[in-house]
């Protein structure tokens, strides 16, 4: 086991990139040695905040010959896989923000490259660390509910013109990909983590009030789980004013549970045979980006897992295969609801 500093490079210094850099610097074994950012003002901000080297491109960064252990990919969705591949080709471990990519074929390339060079790919799925998610995982692993009959996932958020700004990548098919990738992939990941893969997918979608985006803002999909039971996802970013709900309801042979709240952080119902609901630790607040809010502020757990894994003290929490599966599930859902 090692306690030496792990050297990180952050690619993309927007809201999420800044959070990654802050979490790295907040760990005793973490050090930000470089930031890649095409915008001049953001590069200046990174240099002033972290005292690190800054570059306009990954090519420039790798040409500089810095010692880099890990590259954190915090760029638009559409180039996550491309950036991850370049980092792996330069023999770096990778932390990649969700989604791992927009197409399964691209995420497979990342997975194969990581295996080829014996490097780790950590996919950011920070909602797994929320107390309610940890609790749900424990009761599923213990089979407290018996056979699973039905699972319903509801994701109702607000994303208006404060979020979709003219000239940006958000709202485009090639860089954003859609609401299931950008807003709700964390919750689909939780569903996959708990219940596994899906089949027999059907559904529909529409765009109610986002004329500037290139994809739907609302959809409904139904499916069967490969293991057992049936499921559905209802989602929308057309909620007025602020986020409304992210919830999961599970109905099983021996009980039912519902976890709800704006960010799936509150146990609303727990009725399970011969089971007493434990007191859960408080949830972290959502990521606050000023004009809108995102999922739970749990990135420090992600960075801690990266450092602990690379130091030989822990195992990777969310690997490339899991990241690829979530992308593949969303891709299959979109094939049905966008037809």
Short mmCIF file of C-alpha atoms in Angstrom, two decimals:
data_model
loop_
_atom_site.label_atom_id
_atom_site.label_comp_id
_atom_site.label_asym_id
_atom_site.label_seq_id
_atom_site.Cartn_x
_atom_site.Cartn_y
_atom_site.Cartn_z
CA UNK A 1 0.00 0.00 0.00
CA UNK A 2 1.16 3.49 -0.83
CA UNK A 3 0.52 6.94 0.66
CA UNK A 4 2.28 8.95 -2.05
CA UNK A 5 0.56 11.83 -3.79
CA UNK A 6 -1.65 10.93 -6.75
CA UNK A 7 -1.24 13.48 -9.54
CA UNK A 8 -4.42 14.51 -11.37
CA UNK A 9 -5.12 16.43 -14.56
CA UNK A 10 -8.63 17.86 -14.98
CA UNK A 11 -9.92 18.18 -18.56
CA UNK A 12 -12.71 20.75 -18.70
CA UNK A 13 -12.94 23.48 -16.05
CA UNK A 14 -16.67 24.24 -15.97
CA UNK A 15 -18.92 23.61 -12.96
CA UNK A 16 -18.09 19.91 -12.71
CA UNK A 17 -14.39 20.30 -13.50
CA UNK A 18 -14.03 22.87 -10.74
CA UNK A 19 -15.71 20.47 -8.31
CA UNK A 20 -13.36 17.65 -9.31
CA UNK A 21 -10.31 19.86 -8.82
CA UNK A 22 -11.54 21.05 -5.43
CA UNK A 23 -12.21 17.48 -4.25
CA UNK A 24 -8.74 16.34 -5.41
CA UNK A 25 -7.01 19.21 -3.61
CA UNK A 26 -9.14 18.51 -0.54
CA UNK A 27 -7.64 15.02 -0.19
CA UNK A 28 -4.30 14.69 1.56
CA UNK A 29 -3.02 12.39 -1.20
CA UNK A 30 -4.44 14.35 -4.13
CA UNK A 31 -2.69 16.98 -6.25
CA UNK A 32 -3.95 18.83 -9.33
CA UNK A 33 -0.94 19.23 -11.62
CA UNK A 34 -2.71 20.33 -14.80
CA UNK A 35 -5.98 21.66 -16.18
CA UNK A 36 -7.02 21.52 -19.84
CA UNK A 37 -9.54 24.17 -20.84
CA UNK A 38 -10.02 25.93 -24.20
CA UNK A 39 -11.50 29.11 -22.67
CA UNK A 40 -8.91 31.71 -21.63
CA UNK A 41 -10.75 32.99 -18.55
CA UNK A 42 -11.27 29.50 -17.18
CA UNK A 43 -7.60 28.60 -17.67
CA UNK A 44 -6.61 31.75 -15.78
CA UNK A 45 -9.05 30.79 -13.01
CA UNK A 46 -7.57 27.29 -12.78
CA UNK A 47 -4.00 28.58 -12.59
CA UNK A 48 -4.89 31.12 -9.92
CA UNK A 49 -6.94 28.69 -7.84
CA UNK A 50 -4.74 25.60 -7.99
CA UNK A 51 -1.31 26.89 -9.00
CA UNK A 52 -1.11 24.22 -11.66
CA UNK A 53 -0.05 24.10 -15.31
CA UNK A 54 -2.82 24.97 -17.77
CA UNK A 55 -3.25 23.97 -21.40
CA UNK A 56 -5.64 24.58 -24.28
CA UNK A 57 -5.70 20.94 -25.36
CA UNK A 58 -4.87 17.44 -24.18
CA UNK A 59 -2.28 17.23 -26.95
CA UNK A 60 -0.46 20.24 -25.48
CA UNK A 61 -0.66 18.78 -21.97
CA UNK A 62 0.82 15.41 -22.90
CA UNK A 63 3.48 17.06 -25.07
CA UNK A 64 4.66 18.95 -21.97
CA UNK A 65 5.83 15.68 -20.39
CA UNK A 66 4.24 16.18 -16.96
CA UNK A 67 3.92 13.26 -14.60
CA UNK A 68 0.18 12.52 -14.55
CA UNK A 69 -1.40 9.53 -12.84
CA UNK A 70 -5.09 10.25 -13.44
CA UNK A 71 -7.03 12.28 -16.00
CA UNK A 72 -10.47 13.52 -14.93
CA UNK A 73 -12.76 13.95 -17.95
CA UNK A 74 -15.24 16.76 -17.28
CA UNK A 75 -16.03 17.84 -20.84
CA UNK A 76 -19.33 17.76 -22.81
CA UNK A 77 -20.91 14.30 -22.99
CA UNK A 78 -20.20 13.78 -26.67
CA UNK A 79 -16.41 13.72 -26.22
CA UNK A 80 -16.16 11.81 -22.92
CA UNK A 81 -15.13 8.58 -24.65
CA UNK A 82 -12.70 10.36 -26.97
CA UNK A 83 -11.00 12.14 -24.06
CA UNK A 84 -10.86 8.94 -22.01
CA UNK A 85 -9.23 7.06 -24.90
CA UNK A 86 -6.55 9.73 -25.30
CA UNK A 87 -5.77 9.59 -21.58
CA UNK A 88 -5.49 5.80 -21.66
CA UNK A 89 -3.24 5.91 -24.74
CA UNK A 90 -0.93 8.14 -22.69
CA UNK A 91 -0.91 5.49 -19.92
CA UNK A 92 -3.09 7.39 -17.44
CA UNK A 93 -5.93 6.13 -15.29
CA UNK A 94 -9.25 7.85 -16.03
CA UNK A 95 -12.09 9.37 -14.04
CA UNK A 96 -14.92 10.06 -16.45
CA UNK A 97 -18.06 12.00 -15.66
CA UNK A 98 -21.40 10.49 -16.54
CA UNK A 99 -22.26 9.40 -19.09
CA UNK A 100 -19.19 7.40 -20.11
CA UNK A 101 -20.19 8.17 -23.69
CA UNK A 102 -23.25 8.50 -25.90
CA UNK A 103 -22.83 5.20 -27.76
CA UNK A 104 -22.03 1.72 -26.52
CA UNK A 105 -19.49 1.17 -29.31
CA UNK A 106 -17.44 4.14 -28.06
CA UNK A 107 -17.57 3.01 -24.42
CA UNK A 108 -16.47 -0.48 -25.50
CA UNK A 109 -13.38 1.07 -27.07
CA UNK A 110 -12.58 2.71 -23.72
CA UNK A 111 -13.07 -0.58 -21.89
CA UNK A 112 -10.82 -2.50 -24.28
CA UNK A 113 -8.12 0.19 -24.15
CA UNK A 114 -8.15 0.15 -20.33
CA UNK A 115 -7.68 -3.63 -20.37
CA UNK A 116 -4.91 -3.35 -22.97
CA UNK A 117 -2.90 -0.92 -20.85
CA UNK A 118 -3.94 -2.29 -17.43
CA UNK A 119 -5.44 1.04 -16.38
CA UNK A 120 -8.49 1.81 -14.27
CA UNK A 121 -11.53 3.71 -15.55
CA UNK A 122 -13.61 5.20 -12.74
CA UNK A 123 -17.08 6.26 -13.92
CA UNK A 124 -18.65 9.00 -11.79
CA UNK A 125 -21.90 7.68 -10.31
CA UNK A 126 -21.92 9.64 -7.09
CA UNK A 127 -25.57 8.94 -6.24
CA UNK A 128 -24.56 5.43 -5.22
CA UNK A 129 -23.00 6.99 -2.12
CA UNK A 130 -26.23 8.64 -0.92
CA UNK A 131 -27.50 7.08 2.34
CA UNK A 132 -30.82 6.11 0.74
CA UNK A 133 -29.04 4.39 -2.17
CA UNK A 134 -26.72 2.49 0.18
CA UNK A 135 -29.77 1.41 2.21
CA UNK A 136 -31.69 0.28 -0.87
CA UNK A 137 -28.69 -1.74 -2.03
CA UNK A 138 -28.44 -3.44 1.36
CA UNK A 139 -32.09 -4.55 1.46
CA UNK A 140 -31.89 -5.79 -2.13
CA UNK A 141 -28.69 -7.74 -1.45
CA UNK A 142 -30.36 -9.23 1.65
CA UNK A 143 -33.48 -10.04 -0.44
CA UNK A 144 -35.69 -8.39 2.14
CA UNK A 145 -38.47 -7.82 -0.40
CA UNK A 146 -38.42 -11.34 -1.77
CA UNK A 147 -39.32 -11.56 -5.45
CA UNK A 148 -39.44 -8.16 -7.14
CA UNK A 149 -42.75 -7.50 -8.86
CA UNK A 150 -42.56 -3.89 -10.01
CA UNK A 151 -40.18 -0.91 -10.03
CA UNK A 152 -41.18 2.63 -10.99
CA UNK A 153 -38.64 5.42 -11.49
CA UNK A 154 -39.94 9.01 -11.69
CA UNK A 155 -37.62 11.89 -12.63
CA UNK A 156 -39.26 15.31 -12.88
CA UNK A 157 -36.83 18.22 -13.08
CA UNK A 158 -36.69 21.78 -14.33
CA UNK A 159 -34.33 22.71 -17.12
CA UNK A 160 -35.32 25.96 -18.82
CA UNK A 161 -33.56 28.79 -20.66
CA UNK A 162 -31.37 29.38 -17.60
CA UNK A 163 -29.79 26.03 -18.50
CA UNK A 164 -30.15 25.76 -22.29
CA UNK A 165 -28.30 28.86 -23.40
CA UNK A 166 -27.81 29.81 -27.07
CA UNK A 167 -24.55 28.63 -28.59
CA UNK A 168 -23.80 26.05 -25.90
CA UNK A 169 -23.48 22.28 -26.17
CA UNK A 170 -26.43 21.55 -23.89
CA UNK A 171 -29.51 20.62 -25.89
CA UNK A 172 -27.61 19.23 -28.88
CA UNK A 173 -27.82 15.59 -29.92
CA UNK A 174 -24.11 15.18 -30.67
CA UNK A 175 -22.72 16.76 -27.48
CA UNK A 176 -25.58 16.45 -24.92
CA UNK A 177 -27.38 13.34 -26.14
CA UNK A 178 -30.64 13.83 -24.26
CA UNK A 179 -32.14 14.13 -20.81
CA UNK A 180 -31.64 10.46 -19.92
CA UNK A 181 -27.91 10.90 -20.48
CA UNK A 182 -27.40 14.35 -18.96
CA UNK A 183 -30.00 14.69 -16.20
CA UNK A 184 -31.16 11.20 -15.29
CA UNK A 185 -28.40 8.68 -16.00
CA UNK A 186 -27.52 8.68 -12.28
CA UNK A 187 -30.96 7.33 -11.43
CA UNK A 188 -30.90 4.77 -14.25
CA UNK A 189 -27.54 3.68 -12.85
CA UNK A 190 -29.13 3.18 -9.41
CA UNK A 191 -31.87 1.09 -11.02
CA UNK A 192 -29.28 -1.02 -12.86
CA UNK A 193 -27.18 -1.37 -9.69
CA UNK A 194 -30.20 -2.65 -7.75
CA UNK A 195 -32.13 -4.72 -10.30
CA UNK A 196 -29.87 -5.43 -13.27
CA UNK A 197 -30.44 -5.27 -17.01
CA UNK A 198 -33.73 -4.71 -18.85
CA UNK A 199 -35.50 -6.18 -21.90
CA UNK A 200 -38.79 -5.84 -23.84
CA UNK A 201 -38.52 -2.06 -23.89
CA UNK A 202 -41.35 0.14 -25.16
CA UNK A 203 -42.43 3.74 -24.72
CA UNK A 204 -42.84 7.16 -26.25
CA UNK A 205 -41.48 10.68 -25.90
CA UNK A 206 -42.22 14.25 -26.89
CA UNK A 207 -40.89 17.79 -26.55
CA UNK A 208 -43.37 20.00 -24.71
CA UNK A 209 -41.59 23.29 -24.10
CA UNK A 210 -37.95 23.19 -25.22
CA UNK A 211 -38.05 24.30 -28.87
CA UNK A 212 -34.33 25.09 -28.88
CA UNK A 213 -33.25 21.53 -28.01
CA UNK A 214 -32.70 18.76 -30.54
CA UNK A 215 -34.41 16.05 -28.48
CA UNK A 216 -37.35 15.24 -26.22
CA UNK A 217 -37.92 16.78 -22.81
CA UNK A 218 -40.46 14.19 -21.64
CA UNK A 219 -40.84 10.44 -21.97
CA UNK A 220 -42.38 7.24 -20.65
CA UNK A 221 -40.82 3.82 -21.02
CA UNK A 222 -41.83 0.36 -19.83
CA UNK A 223 -39.75 -2.83 -19.74
CA UNK A 224 -39.11 -6.13 -18.01
CA UNK A 225 -36.06 -6.84 -15.90
CA UNK A 226 -33.90 -9.72 -17.10
CA UNK A 227 -33.84 -11.12 -13.55
CA UNK A 228 -37.49 -10.72 -12.54
CA UNK A 229 -40.27 -8.17 -12.43
CA UNK A 230 -41.40 -5.28 -14.59
CA UNK A 231 -40.44 -1.63 -14.55
CA UNK A 232 -41.12 1.83 -15.89
CA UNK A 233 -39.45 5.22 -16.10
CA UNK A 234 -41.36 8.50 -16.33
CA UNK A 235 -39.17 11.55 -16.93
CA UNK A 236 -39.45 15.22 -17.80
CA UNK A 237 -37.43 18.42 -17.68
CA UNK A 238 -40.56 20.50 -18.32
CA UNK A 239 -41.34 21.10 -14.65
CA UNK A 240 -41.92 24.79 -13.98
CA UNK A 241 -39.51 26.79 -11.84
CA UNK A 242 -37.54 24.13 -9.97
CA UNK A 243 -36.93 20.41 -9.71
CA UNK A 244 -39.93 18.47 -8.43
CA UNK A 245 -39.07 14.84 -7.81
CA UNK A 246 -36.66 11.97 -8.29
CA UNK A 247 -38.21 8.83 -6.84
CA UNK A 248 -38.13 5.07 -7.00
CA UNK A 249 -40.95 2.77 -5.87
CA UNK A 250 -40.31 -0.94 -5.41
CA UNK A 251 -43.09 -3.50 -4.89
CA UNK A 252 -41.99 -6.95 -3.86
CA UNK A 253 -43.29 -10.24 -2.56
CA UNK A 254 -42.57 -9.36 1.08
CA UNK A 255 -42.84 -5.59 1.15
CA UNK A 256 -42.69 -2.26 -0.60
CA UNK A 257 -40.54 0.85 -0.37
CA UNK A 258 -40.54 4.31 -1.88
CA UNK A 259 -37.58 6.69 -1.86
CA UNK A 260 -38.43 10.17 -3.06
CA UNK A 261 -37.65 13.87 -2.64
CA UNK A 262 -36.18 16.17 -5.27
CA UNK A 263 -33.01 14.05 -5.39
CA UNK A 264 -34.14 10.57 -4.26
CA UNK A 265 -32.85 11.33 -0.78
CA UNK A 266 -35.88 10.67 1.47
CA UNK A 267 -37.45 7.36 2.47
CA UNK A 268 -41.15 8.09 2.03
CA UNK A 269 -42.43 4.57 2.68
CA UNK A 270 -40.96 1.35 4.04
CA UNK A 271 -43.29 -1.56 4.77
CA UNK A 272 -41.36 -4.84 4.86
CA UNK A 273 -42.17 -8.11 6.60
CA UNK A 274 -40.32 -8.49 9.94
CA UNK A 275 -38.13 -5.46 9.28
CA UNK A 276 -37.52 -2.27 11.21
CA UNK A 277 -36.39 0.75 9.24
CA UNK A 278 -32.95 1.95 10.46
CA UNK A 279 -32.08 5.59 11.05
CA UNK A 280 -30.09 6.74 8.02
CA UNK A 281 -27.35 9.40 8.04
CA UNK A 282 -28.37 12.77 6.58
CA UNK A 283 -27.99 13.17 2.82
CA UNK A 284 -25.62 15.67 1.28
CA UNK A 285 -27.28 18.65 -0.44
CA UNK A 286 -27.55 18.68 -4.25
CA UNK A 287 -24.86 20.24 -6.42
CA UNK A 288 -25.86 23.90 -6.63
CA UNK A 289 -24.89 25.63 -9.88
CA UNK A 290 -26.64 28.90 -9.09
CA UNK A 291 -29.32 28.93 -11.77
CA UNK A 292 -30.12 25.21 -11.42
CA UNK A 293 -29.40 22.23 -9.19
CA UNK A 294 -28.13 18.74 -9.95
CA UNK A 295 -27.63 15.44 -8.17
CA UNK A 296 -26.11 14.84 -4.76
CA UNK A 297 -22.82 16.56 -3.88
CA UNK A 298 -20.96 13.30 -3.33
CA UNK A 299 -17.92 13.80 -5.54
CA UNK A 300 -15.58 13.61 -2.56
CA UNK A 301 -16.51 9.94 -2.20
CA UNK A 302 -15.64 9.36 -5.86
CA UNK A 303 -12.20 10.98 -5.55
CA UNK A 304 -11.56 9.16 -2.28
CA UNK A 305 -12.31 5.83 -4.00
CA UNK A 306 -9.93 6.72 -6.85
CA UNK A 307 -7.07 7.52 -4.48
CA UNK A 308 -7.74 4.56 -2.18
CA UNK A 309 -7.93 2.16 -5.15
CA UNK A 310 -4.71 3.41 -6.76
CA UNK A 311 -3.00 3.27 -3.36
CA UNK A 312 -3.97 -0.38 -2.95
CA UNK A 313 -6.35 0.26 -0.06
CA UNK A 314 -9.72 -0.31 -1.75
CA UNK A 315 -11.48 -1.71 -4.82
CA UNK A 316 -12.94 0.36 -7.63
CA UNK A 317 -16.56 1.33 -6.85
CA UNK A 318 -17.94 1.96 -10.37
CA UNK A 319 -15.93 0.52 -13.24
CA UNK A 320 -15.97 0.88 -17.02
CA UNK A 321 -18.18 -2.16 -17.56
CA UNK A 322 -20.91 -0.69 -15.35
CA UNK A 323 -20.56 2.68 -17.07
CA UNK A 324 -20.88 0.99 -20.46
CA UNK A 325 -24.01 -0.94 -19.40
CA UNK A 326 -25.84 2.22 -18.36
CA UNK A 327 -24.98 3.87 -21.69
CA UNK A 328 -26.19 0.78 -23.52
CA UNK A 329 -29.47 0.71 -21.57
CA UNK A 330 -30.17 4.37 -22.34
CA UNK A 331 -29.26 3.83 -25.98
CA UNK A 332 -31.78 0.97 -26.21
CA UNK A 333 -34.48 3.03 -24.49
CA UNK A 334 -33.93 5.89 -26.93
CA UNK A 335 -34.16 3.49 -29.89
CA UNK A 336 -37.72 2.73 -28.77
CA UNK A 337 -39.04 6.06 -27.52
CA UNK A 338 -37.60 8.16 -30.37
CA UNK A 339 -39.00 5.97 -33.15
#
